[in-house]
């Protein structure tokens, strides 16, 4: 019986612990998303701006980056441009998580940077979980 | 910013852009800026019923004098003056509402909403975003503008955001993410 319970638990959590980097200049948002994501069984790292995110990516491997757009020092767009220009990081999976409602010209700019997903803040938790699972398998 | 920007456009292009793009950013170099704004007023005063002019670097009395000298119908205008209260005692009038400082972005957003309800304007002109950047951090201005852009889309309003070409290009690129159109004059 104990074995059966364990197997069922394993199905809902990621098999090997995958790691997500949460990048947002607002601590409350970093903390809330961290709680949510860790509750789904993922490991997390956090960064308070684009520069700190680039440092974190150079020092460790992340399966996904959740990236805010409007941040001081280096915006999410600039950060993803740097990631795509770096031969070691250019294949990094990055999803935006932002309050910005992209315009048509904004969509054109973002599409060229190849984010894997675009989460609109405020996030719908059920939808966020479903799409995150689909992204990371 | 690449092909997202329509370069070397004319004032008439701003008006045609507004038909499709309620939030249009107009980039202009500082030498041409004053003339461009006057030409813009001449054009919009004929097309729009009520215009809300948000002035960040020029006090309301100077601005209204300029409109009169240029024979532009100032009765179509209402104003939000963000600069005068910084250095003089001011009181709201029928045509002008004052904001305590260009750094008071929440107060400015509230003033715009109040003006919208009072005057039912169909066009908002921000002159200029570059002046807002003198008093606020870039991220704060981008968040404020992202909010404004959403409000404009939800209401039956159009908005023109004038900005100097000399502004940091990364700021312009981030603004382009949510502006409906960017025109360079």
mmCIF file of C-alpha atoms in Angstrom:
data_model
loop_
_atom_site.group_PDB
_atom_site.id
_atom_site.type_symbol
_atom_site.label_atom_id
_atom_site.label_comp_id
_atom_site.label_asym_id
_atom_site.label_seq_id
_atom_site.Cartn_x
_atom_site.Cartn_y
_atom_site.Cartn_z
ATOM 1 C CA UNK A 1 0.000 0.000 0.000
ATOM 2 C CA UNK A 2 2.850 2.308 0.957
ATOM 3 C CA UNK A 3 4.527 1.584 -2.398
ATOM 4 C CA UNK A 4 1.337 2.475 -4.284
ATOM 5 C CA UNK A 5 1.036 5.828 -2.477
ATOM 6 C CA UNK A 6 4.670 6.652 -3.285
ATOM 7 C CA UNK A 7 4.191 5.874 -6.986
ATOM 8 C CA UNK A 8 1.081 8.107 -7.165
ATOM 9 C CA UNK A 9 3.006 10.952 -5.528
ATOM 10 C CA UNK A 10 5.836 10.606 -8.036
ATOM 11 C CA UNK A 11 3.460 11.041 -10.968
ATOM 12 C CA UNK A 12 2.370 14.557 -9.877
ATOM 13 C CA UNK A 13 5.897 15.850 -9.111
ATOM 14 C CA UNK A 14 8.790 16.293 -11.554
ATOM 15 C CA UNK A 15 10.763 13.010 -11.762
ATOM 16 C CA UNK A 16 14.214 14.500 -11.289
ATOM 17 C CA UNK A 17 14.236 17.868 -9.574
ATOM 18 C CA UNK A 18 14.224 20.492 -12.272
ATOM 19 C CA UNK A 19 15.439 23.968 -11.442
ATOM 20 C CA UNK A 20 13.786 27.291 -12.208
ATOM 21 C CA UNK A 21 15.362 30.737 -11.915
ATOM 22 C CA UNK A 22 12.846 33.403 -10.860
ATOM 23 C CA UNK A 23 13.884 36.915 -11.910
ATOM 24 C CA UNK A 24 11.884 39.858 -10.579
ATOM 25 C CA UNK A 25 12.883 43.120 -8.903
ATOM 26 C CA UNK A 26 9.956 42.889 -6.474
ATOM 27 C CA UNK A 27 10.770 40.652 -3.533
ATOM 28 C CA UNK A 28 7.100 39.866 -2.758
ATOM 29 C CA UNK A 29 6.637 38.532 -6.271
ATOM 30 C CA UNK A 30 9.866 36.506 -6.168
ATOM 31 C CA UNK A 31 8.794 34.984 -2.844
ATOM 32 C CA UNK A 32 5.231 34.182 -3.976
ATOM 33 C CA UNK A 33 6.334 32.580 -7.239
ATOM 34 C CA UNK A 34 9.068 30.658 -5.405
ATOM 35 C CA UNK A 35 6.472 29.243 -2.990
ATOM 36 C CA UNK A 36 4.166 28.307 -5.829
ATOM 37 C CA UNK A 37 6.881 26.670 -7.935
ATOM 38 C CA UNK A 38 8.502 24.815 -5.031
ATOM 39 C CA UNK A 39 5.029 23.548 -4.098
ATOM 40 C CA UNK A 40 4.962 21.911 -7.533
ATOM 41 C CA UNK A 41 8.187 20.084 -6.703
ATOM 42 C CA UNK A 42 10.712 22.214 -8.579
ATOM 43 C CA UNK A 43 13.904 23.640 -7.164
ATOM 44 C CA UNK A 44 14.343 27.379 -7.461
ATOM 45 C CA UNK A 45 16.923 30.125 -7.574
ATOM 46 C CA UNK A 46 16.124 33.844 -7.528
ATOM 47 C CA UNK A 47 17.614 37.023 -8.964
ATOM 48 C CA UNK A 48 16.528 40.626 -8.425
ATOM 49 C CA UNK A 49 17.439 41.954 -11.871
ATOM 50 C CA UNK A 50 18.783 40.987 -15.293
ATOM 51 C CA UNK A 51 22.452 41.340 -14.370
ATOM 52 C CA UNK A 52 22.056 39.095 -11.332
ATOM 53 C CA UNK A 53 20.167 36.597 -13.515
ATOM 54 C CA UNK A 54 23.028 36.435 -16.043
ATOM 55 C CA UNK A 55 25.465 35.804 -13.193
ATOM 56 C CA UNK A 56 23.264 33.025 -11.802
ATOM 57 C CA UNK A 57 23.000 31.397 -15.243
ATOM 58 C CA UNK A 58 26.773 31.444 -15.648
ATOM 59 C CA UNK A 59 27.225 29.767 -12.292
ATOM 60 C CA UNK A 60 24.560 27.070 -12.422
ATOM 61 C CA UNK A 61 22.256 25.151 -14.723
ATOM 62 C CA UNK A 62 18.560 26.037 -14.852
ATOM 63 C CA UNK A 63 15.859 24.221 -16.793
ATOM 64 C CA UNK A 64 13.780 27.391 -17.083
ATOM 65 C CA UNK A 65 14.053 31.116 -16.360
ATOM 66 C CA UNK A 66 10.901 33.022 -15.367
ATOM 67 C CA UNK A 67 11.776 36.576 -16.371
ATOM 68 C CA UNK A 68 10.058 39.840 -15.503
ATOM 69 C CA UNK A 69 10.191 42.562 -18.203
ATOM 70 C CA UNK A 70 10.173 45.925 -16.403
ATOM 71 C CA UNK A 71 13.186 45.878 -14.073
ATOM 72 C CA UNK A 72 15.805 48.480 -13.148
ATOM 73 C CA UNK A 73 19.399 48.283 -14.440
ATOM 74 C CA UNK A 74 18.657 45.663 -17.087
ATOM 75 C CA UNK A 75 15.148 44.946 -18.359
ATOM 76 C CA UNK A 76 13.871 41.475 -19.196
ATOM 77 C CA UNK A 77 14.157 42.233 -22.912
ATOM 78 C CA UNK A 78 17.805 43.286 -22.545
ATOM 79 C CA UNK A 79 18.498 40.226 -20.403
ATOM 80 C CA UNK A 80 17.082 37.834 -22.972
ATOM 81 C CA UNK A 81 19.033 39.615 -25.729
ATOM 82 C CA UNK A 82 22.216 38.967 -23.718
ATOM 83 C CA UNK A 83 21.250 35.334 -23.181
ATOM 84 C CA UNK A 84 20.632 34.753 -26.896
ATOM 85 C CA UNK A 85 23.950 36.448 -27.769
ATOM 86 C CA UNK A 86 25.962 34.268 -25.385
ATOM 87 C CA UNK A 87 27.129 31.010 -27.066
ATOM 88 C CA UNK A 88 26.928 29.120 -23.755
ATOM 89 C CA UNK A 89 23.462 30.379 -22.782
ATOM 90 C CA UNK A 90 21.722 30.905 -26.121
ATOM 91 C CA UNK A 91 19.636 27.694 -25.876
ATOM 92 C CA UNK A 92 18.373 28.545 -22.384
ATOM 93 C CA UNK A 93 14.591 28.132 -21.969
ATOM 94 C CA UNK A 94 13.139 31.488 -20.893
ATOM 95 C CA UNK A 95 9.527 32.462 -20.175
ATOM 96 C CA UNK A 96 8.384 36.016 -19.551
ATOM 97 C CA UNK A 97 6.220 36.760 -16.529
ATOM 98 C CA UNK A 98 5.044 40.353 -16.627
ATOM 99 C CA UNK A 99 2.307 42.968 -16.334
ATOM 100 C CA UNK A 100 3.199 44.290 -19.796
ATOM 101 C CA UNK A 101 0.473 43.797 -22.391
ATOM 102 C CA UNK A 102 2.530 43.510 -25.555
ATOM 103 C CA UNK A 103 1.467 45.537 -28.559
ATOM 104 C CA UNK A 104 1.751 44.106 -32.077
ATOM 105 C CA UNK A 105 5.195 45.718 -32.560
ATOM 106 C CA UNK A 106 6.186 44.482 -29.087
ATOM 107 C CA UNK A 107 5.190 40.932 -30.065
ATOM 108 C CA UNK A 108 7.473 41.220 -33.107
ATOM 109 C CA UNK A 109 10.428 42.183 -30.904
ATOM 110 C CA UNK A 110 9.742 39.466 -28.348
ATOM 111 C CA UNK A 111 9.188 36.720 -30.930
ATOM 112 C CA UNK A 112 12.698 37.271 -32.259
ATOM 113 C CA UNK A 113 14.024 36.580 -28.753
ATOM 114 C CA UNK A 114 12.237 33.187 -28.716
ATOM 115 C CA UNK A 115 10.731 33.043 -25.227
ATOM 116 C CA UNK A 116 9.047 29.663 -24.660
ATOM 117 C CA UNK A 117 6.031 31.163 -22.904
ATOM 118 C CA UNK A 118 4.489 34.445 -21.829
ATOM 119 C CA UNK A 119 2.772 34.539 -18.420
ATOM 120 C CA UNK A 120 0.615 37.591 -17.833
ATOM 121 C CA UNK A 121 0.601 39.069 -14.325
ATOM 122 C CA UNK A 122 -1.481 38.821 -12.255
ATOM 123 C CA UNK A 123 -1.103 35.108 -12.882
ATOM 124 C CA UNK A 124 -3.960 32.650 -12.888
ATOM 125 C CA UNK A 125 -2.498 29.973 -10.598
ATOM 126 C CA UNK A 126 -4.227 26.955 -12.150
ATOM 127 C CA UNK A 127 -3.330 28.075 -15.668
ATOM 128 C CA UNK A 128 0.251 28.887 -14.598
ATOM 129 C CA UNK A 129 0.699 25.377 -13.086
ATOM 130 C CA UNK A 130 -0.719 23.704 -16.177
ATOM 131 C CA UNK A 131 1.495 25.641 -18.608
ATOM 132 C CA UNK A 132 4.597 25.279 -16.457
ATOM 133 C CA UNK A 133 4.139 21.496 -16.310
ATOM 134 C CA UNK A 134 3.723 21.412 -20.074
ATOM 135 C CA UNK A 135 6.957 23.396 -20.496
ATOM 136 C CA UNK A 136 9.043 21.220 -18.223
ATOM 137 C CA UNK A 137 7.347 17.900 -18.726
ATOM 138 C CA UNK B 1 13.913 48.711 -32.369
ATOM 139 C CA UNK B 2 14.395 47.886 -36.078
ATOM 140 C CA UNK B 3 11.414 47.998 -38.403
ATOM 141 C CA UNK B 4 8.963 48.628 -35.555
ATOM 142 C CA UNK B 5 9.705 52.350 -35.931
ATOM 143 C CA UNK B 6 8.271 54.391 -38.795
ATOM 144 C CA UNK B 7 11.136 56.783 -39.525
ATOM 145 C CA UNK B 8 11.128 60.369 -40.787
ATOM 146 C CA UNK B 9 7.382 60.616 -40.717
ATOM 147 C CA UNK B 10 5.344 63.816 -41.044
ATOM 148 C CA UNK B 11 2.844 65.267 -38.570
ATOM 149 C CA UNK B 12 0.023 63.943 -40.765
ATOM 150 C CA UNK B 13 1.425 60.417 -40.266
ATOM 151 C CA UNK B 14 0.819 60.797 -36.530
ATOM 152 C CA UNK B 15 -2.861 61.454 -37.159
ATOM 153 C CA UNK B 16 -3.228 58.498 -39.516
ATOM 154 C CA UNK B 17 -1.362 56.304 -37.035
ATOM 155 C CA UNK B 18 -3.824 57.231 -34.276
ATOM 156 C CA UNK B 19 -6.714 55.846 -36.333
ATOM 157 C CA UNK B 20 -5.268 52.341 -35.979
ATOM 158 C CA UNK B 21 -2.951 52.735 -33.002
ATOM 159 C CA UNK B 22 -4.496 54.409 -29.954
ATOM 160 C CA UNK B 23 -1.111 54.703 -28.212
ATOM 161 C CA UNK B 24 1.395 56.369 -30.532
ATOM 162 C CA UNK B 25 4.900 57.343 -29.431
ATOM 163 C CA UNK B 26 6.478 60.223 -31.349
ATOM 164 C CA UNK B 27 10.276 60.439 -31.262
ATOM 165 C CA UNK B 28 11.742 63.789 -32.217
ATOM 166 C CA UNK B 29 15.149 65.369 -31.755
ATOM 167 C CA UNK B 30 15.402 68.264 -29.308
ATOM 168 C CA UNK B 31 16.054 70.897 -32.018
ATOM 169 C CA UNK B 32 12.820 70.059 -33.854
ATOM 170 C CA UNK B 33 10.723 69.267 -30.785
ATOM 171 C CA UNK B 34 9.147 72.675 -30.146
ATOM 172 C CA UNK B 35 8.117 73.112 -33.791
ATOM 173 C CA UNK B 36 6.844 69.545 -34.004
ATOM 174 C CA UNK B 37 4.598 70.063 -30.952
ATOM 175 C CA UNK B 38 3.097 73.267 -32.418
ATOM 176 C CA UNK B 39 2.450 71.549 -35.763
ATOM 177 C CA UNK B 40 0.910 68.657 -33.890
ATOM 178 C CA UNK B 41 -1.432 70.981 -31.974
ATOM 179 C CA UNK B 42 -2.502 72.638 -35.234
ATOM 180 C CA UNK B 43 -3.366 69.256 -36.682
ATOM 181 C CA UNK B 44 -5.105 67.657 -33.677
ATOM 182 C CA UNK B 45 -7.134 70.761 -32.769
ATOM 183 C CA UNK B 46 -9.016 70.322 -36.063
ATOM 184 C CA UNK B 47 -9.635 66.601 -35.620
ATOM 185 C CA UNK B 48 -10.332 65.985 -31.912
ATOM 186 C CA UNK B 49 -13.253 67.244 -29.852
ATOM 187 C CA UNK B 50 -11.493 67.531 -26.471
ATOM 188 C CA UNK B 51 -7.750 67.292 -25.917
ATOM 189 C CA UNK B 52 -6.026 66.757 -22.590
ATOM 190 C CA UNK B 53 -2.524 68.195 -22.673
ATOM 191 C CA UNK B 54 -0.216 66.863 -19.983
ATOM 192 C CA UNK B 55 2.614 69.321 -19.715
ATOM 193 C CA UNK B 56 5.679 68.186 -17.840
ATOM 194 C CA UNK B 57 8.283 70.805 -18.707
ATOM 195 C CA UNK B 58 6.305 73.919 -19.680
ATOM 196 C CA UNK B 59 3.920 75.782 -17.306
ATOM 197 C CA UNK B 60 0.261 76.093 -18.314
ATOM 198 C CA UNK B 61 0.289 79.970 -18.699
ATOM 199 C CA UNK B 62 3.170 79.811 -21.199
ATOM 200 C CA UNK B 63 1.611 76.928 -23.070
ATOM 201 C CA UNK B 64 -1.800 78.579 -23.480
ATOM 202 C CA UNK B 65 -0.107 81.808 -24.627
ATOM 203 C CA UNK B 66 1.774 79.828 -27.302
ATOM 204 C CA UNK B 67 -1.468 78.198 -28.495
ATOM 205 C CA UNK B 68 -3.151 81.594 -28.752
ATOM 206 C CA UNK B 69 -0.204 83.124 -30.612
ATOM 207 C CA UNK B 70 -0.314 80.230 -33.064
ATOM 208 C CA UNK B 71 -4.102 80.772 -33.469
ATOM 209 C CA UNK B 72 -4.922 77.305 -32.194
ATOM 210 C CA UNK B 73 -8.382 76.896 -30.669
ATOM 211 C CA UNK B 74 -7.462 76.505 -26.978
ATOM 212 C CA UNK B 75 -11.112 76.025 -25.936
ATOM 213 C CA UNK B 76 -10.774 72.426 -27.081
ATOM 214 C CA UNK B 77 -8.028 71.874 -24.521
ATOM 215 C CA UNK B 78 -7.852 70.968 -20.875
ATOM 216 C CA UNK B 79 -4.465 70.823 -19.163
ATOM 217 C CA UNK B 80 -2.658 68.897 -16.482
ATOM 218 C CA UNK B 81 0.346 70.936 -15.411
ATOM 219 C CA UNK B 82 2.981 68.852 -13.608
ATOM 220 C CA UNK B 83 5.679 71.496 -13.264
ATOM 221 C CA UNK B 84 4.234 74.783 -11.954
ATOM 222 C CA UNK B 85 3.490 73.537 -8.428
ATOM 223 C CA UNK B 86 7.207 72.771 -8.031
ATOM 224 C CA UNK B 87 8.060 76.470 -7.855
ATOM 225 C CA UNK B 88 4.866 78.480 -7.261
ATOM 226 C CA UNK B 89 1.538 78.397 -5.429
ATOM 227 C CA UNK B 90 -1.141 77.193 -7.839
ATOM 228 C CA UNK B 91 -4.864 76.495 -7.731
ATOM 229 C CA UNK B 92 -6.867 74.252 -10.074
ATOM 230 C CA UNK B 93 -8.983 76.165 -12.565
ATOM 231 C CA UNK B 94 -11.736 75.189 -14.991
ATOM 232 C CA UNK B 95 -9.194 74.478 -17.721
ATOM 233 C CA UNK B 96 -6.167 73.305 -15.739
ATOM 234 C CA UNK B 97 -5.447 70.810 -12.982
ATOM 235 C CA UNK B 98 -2.104 70.893 -11.206
ATOM 236 C CA UNK B 99 -0.008 67.956 -10.028
ATOM 237 C CA UNK B 100 2.460 68.599 -7.181
ATOM 238 C CA UNK B 101 5.521 67.338 -9.092
ATOM 239 C CA UNK B 102 6.487 65.370 -12.218
ATOM 240 C CA UNK B 103 7.736 62.754 -9.751
ATOM 241 C CA UNK B 104 4.174 62.241 -8.414
ATOM 242 C CA UNK B 105 3.160 59.570 -10.946
ATOM 243 C CA UNK B 106 0.242 58.164 -8.930
ATOM 244 C CA UNK B 107 -1.120 61.700 -8.464
ATOM 245 C CA UNK B 108 -0.736 62.249 -12.208
ATOM 246 C CA UNK B 109 -2.633 59.032 -12.996
ATOM 247 C CA UNK B 110 -5.459 60.138 -10.659
ATOM 248 C CA UNK B 111 -5.513 63.623 -12.249
ATOM 249 C CA UNK B 112 -5.847 62.028 -15.712
ATOM 250 C CA UNK B 113 -8.783 59.879 -14.549
ATOM 251 C CA UNK B 114 -10.513 62.897 -12.965
ATOM 252 C CA UNK B 115 -9.974 64.940 -16.137
ATOM 253 C CA UNK B 116 -11.283 62.077 -18.249
ATOM 254 C CA UNK B 117 -14.507 61.988 -16.224
ATOM 255 C CA UNK B 118 -14.886 65.785 -16.155
ATOM 256 C CA UNK B 119 -14.052 66.618 -19.787
ATOM 257 C CA UNK B 120 -14.638 63.329 -21.601
ATOM 258 C CA UNK B 121 -11.547 63.956 -23.715
ATOM 259 C CA UNK B 122 -10.816 61.933 -26.846
ATOM 260 C CA UNK B 123 -7.071 62.656 -27.068
ATOM 261 C CA UNK B 124 -4.290 62.830 -24.468
ATOM 262 C CA UNK B 125 -0.912 64.366 -25.308
ATOM 263 C CA UNK B 126 2.090 63.719 -23.036
ATOM 264 C CA UNK B 127 4.801 66.316 -23.543
ATOM 265 C CA UNK B 128 7.246 64.966 -22.857
ATOM 266 C CA UNK B 129 8.204 61.525 -21.580
ATOM 267 C CA UNK B 130 11.832 62.698 -21.616
ATOM 268 C CA UNK B 131 10.928 65.365 -19.040
ATOM 269 C CA UNK B 132 9.291 62.676 -16.865
ATOM 270 C CA UNK B 133 12.617 60.823 -16.976
ATOM 271 C CA UNK B 134 14.375 63.790 -15.393
ATOM 272 C CA UNK B 135 12.302 63.275 -12.244
ATOM 273 C CA UNK B 136 11.721 59.508 -12.185
ATOM 274 C CA UNK B 137 13.610 56.245 -12.625
ATOM 275 C CA UNK B 138 13.208 54.605 -16.042
ATOM 276 C CA UNK B 139 11.422 51.556 -14.595
ATOM 277 C CA UNK B 140 8.924 53.774 -12.737
ATOM 278 C CA UNK B 141 8.165 55.687 -15.966
ATOM 279 C CA UNK B 142 7.779 52.453 -17.962
ATOM 280 C CA UNK B 143 5.376 51.030 -15.347
ATOM 281 C CA UNK B 144 3.377 54.260 -15.374
ATOM 282 C CA UNK B 145 3.232 54.276 -19.187
ATOM 283 C CA UNK B 146 2.275 50.591 -19.313
ATOM 284 C CA UNK B 147 -0.645 51.459 -17.012
ATOM 285 C CA UNK B 148 -1.586 54.476 -19.157
ATOM 286 C CA UNK B 149 -1.454 52.446 -22.368
ATOM 287 C CA UNK B 150 -3.838 49.860 -20.856
ATOM 288 C CA UNK B 151 -6.235 52.600 -19.672
ATOM 289 C CA UNK B 152 -6.239 54.227 -23.115
ATOM 290 C CA UNK B 153 -6.996 50.871 -24.764
ATOM 291 C CA UNK B 154 -9.897 50.268 -22.371
ATOM 292 C CA UNK B 155 -11.468 53.709 -22.889
ATOM 293 C CA UNK B 156 -12.457 55.372 -26.126
ATOM 294 C CA UNK B 157 -9.376 57.600 -26.099
ATOM 295 C CA UNK B 158 -6.184 58.077 -28.113
ATOM 296 C CA UNK B 159 -2.806 59.139 -26.747
ATOM 297 C CA UNK B 160 0.360 60.686 -28.146
ATOM 298 C CA UNK B 161 3.555 60.336 -26.125
ATOM 299 C CA UNK B 162 6.291 62.697 -27.265
ATOM 300 C CA UNK B 163 9.847 61.703 -26.446
ATOM 301 C CA UNK B 164 13.239 63.098 -27.412
ATOM 302 C CA UNK B 165 15.461 61.120 -29.754
ATOM 303 C CA UNK B 166 18.366 61.638 -27.342
ATOM 304 C CA UNK B 167 16.654 59.348 -24.793
ATOM 305 C CA UNK B 168 18.562 56.162 -23.921
ATOM 306 C CA UNK B 169 17.853 53.638 -26.675
ATOM 307 C CA UNK B 170 17.176 50.759 -24.266
ATOM 308 C CA UNK B 171 14.356 52.810 -22.723
ATOM 309 C CA UNK B 172 12.887 53.446 -26.185
ATOM 310 C CA UNK B 173 13.145 49.733 -27.010
ATOM 311 C CA UNK B 174 11.279 48.750 -23.821
ATOM 312 C CA UNK B 175 8.615 51.386 -24.505
ATOM 313 C CA UNK B 176 8.169 49.918 -27.997
ATOM 314 C CA UNK B 177 7.137 46.599 -26.390
ATOM 315 C CA UNK B 178 3.762 47.975 -25.351
ATOM 316 C CA UNK B 179 3.226 51.127 -27.454
ATOM 317 C CA UNK B 180 0.887 50.497 -30.393
ATOM 318 C CA UNK B 181 3.076 52.495 -32.796
ATOM 319 C CA UNK B 182 6.359 54.374 -32.742
ATOM 320 C CA UNK B 183 6.966 57.198 -35.184
ATOM 321 C CA UNK B 184 10.208 59.105 -35.634
ATOM 322 C CA UNK B 185 10.023 62.644 -36.943
#
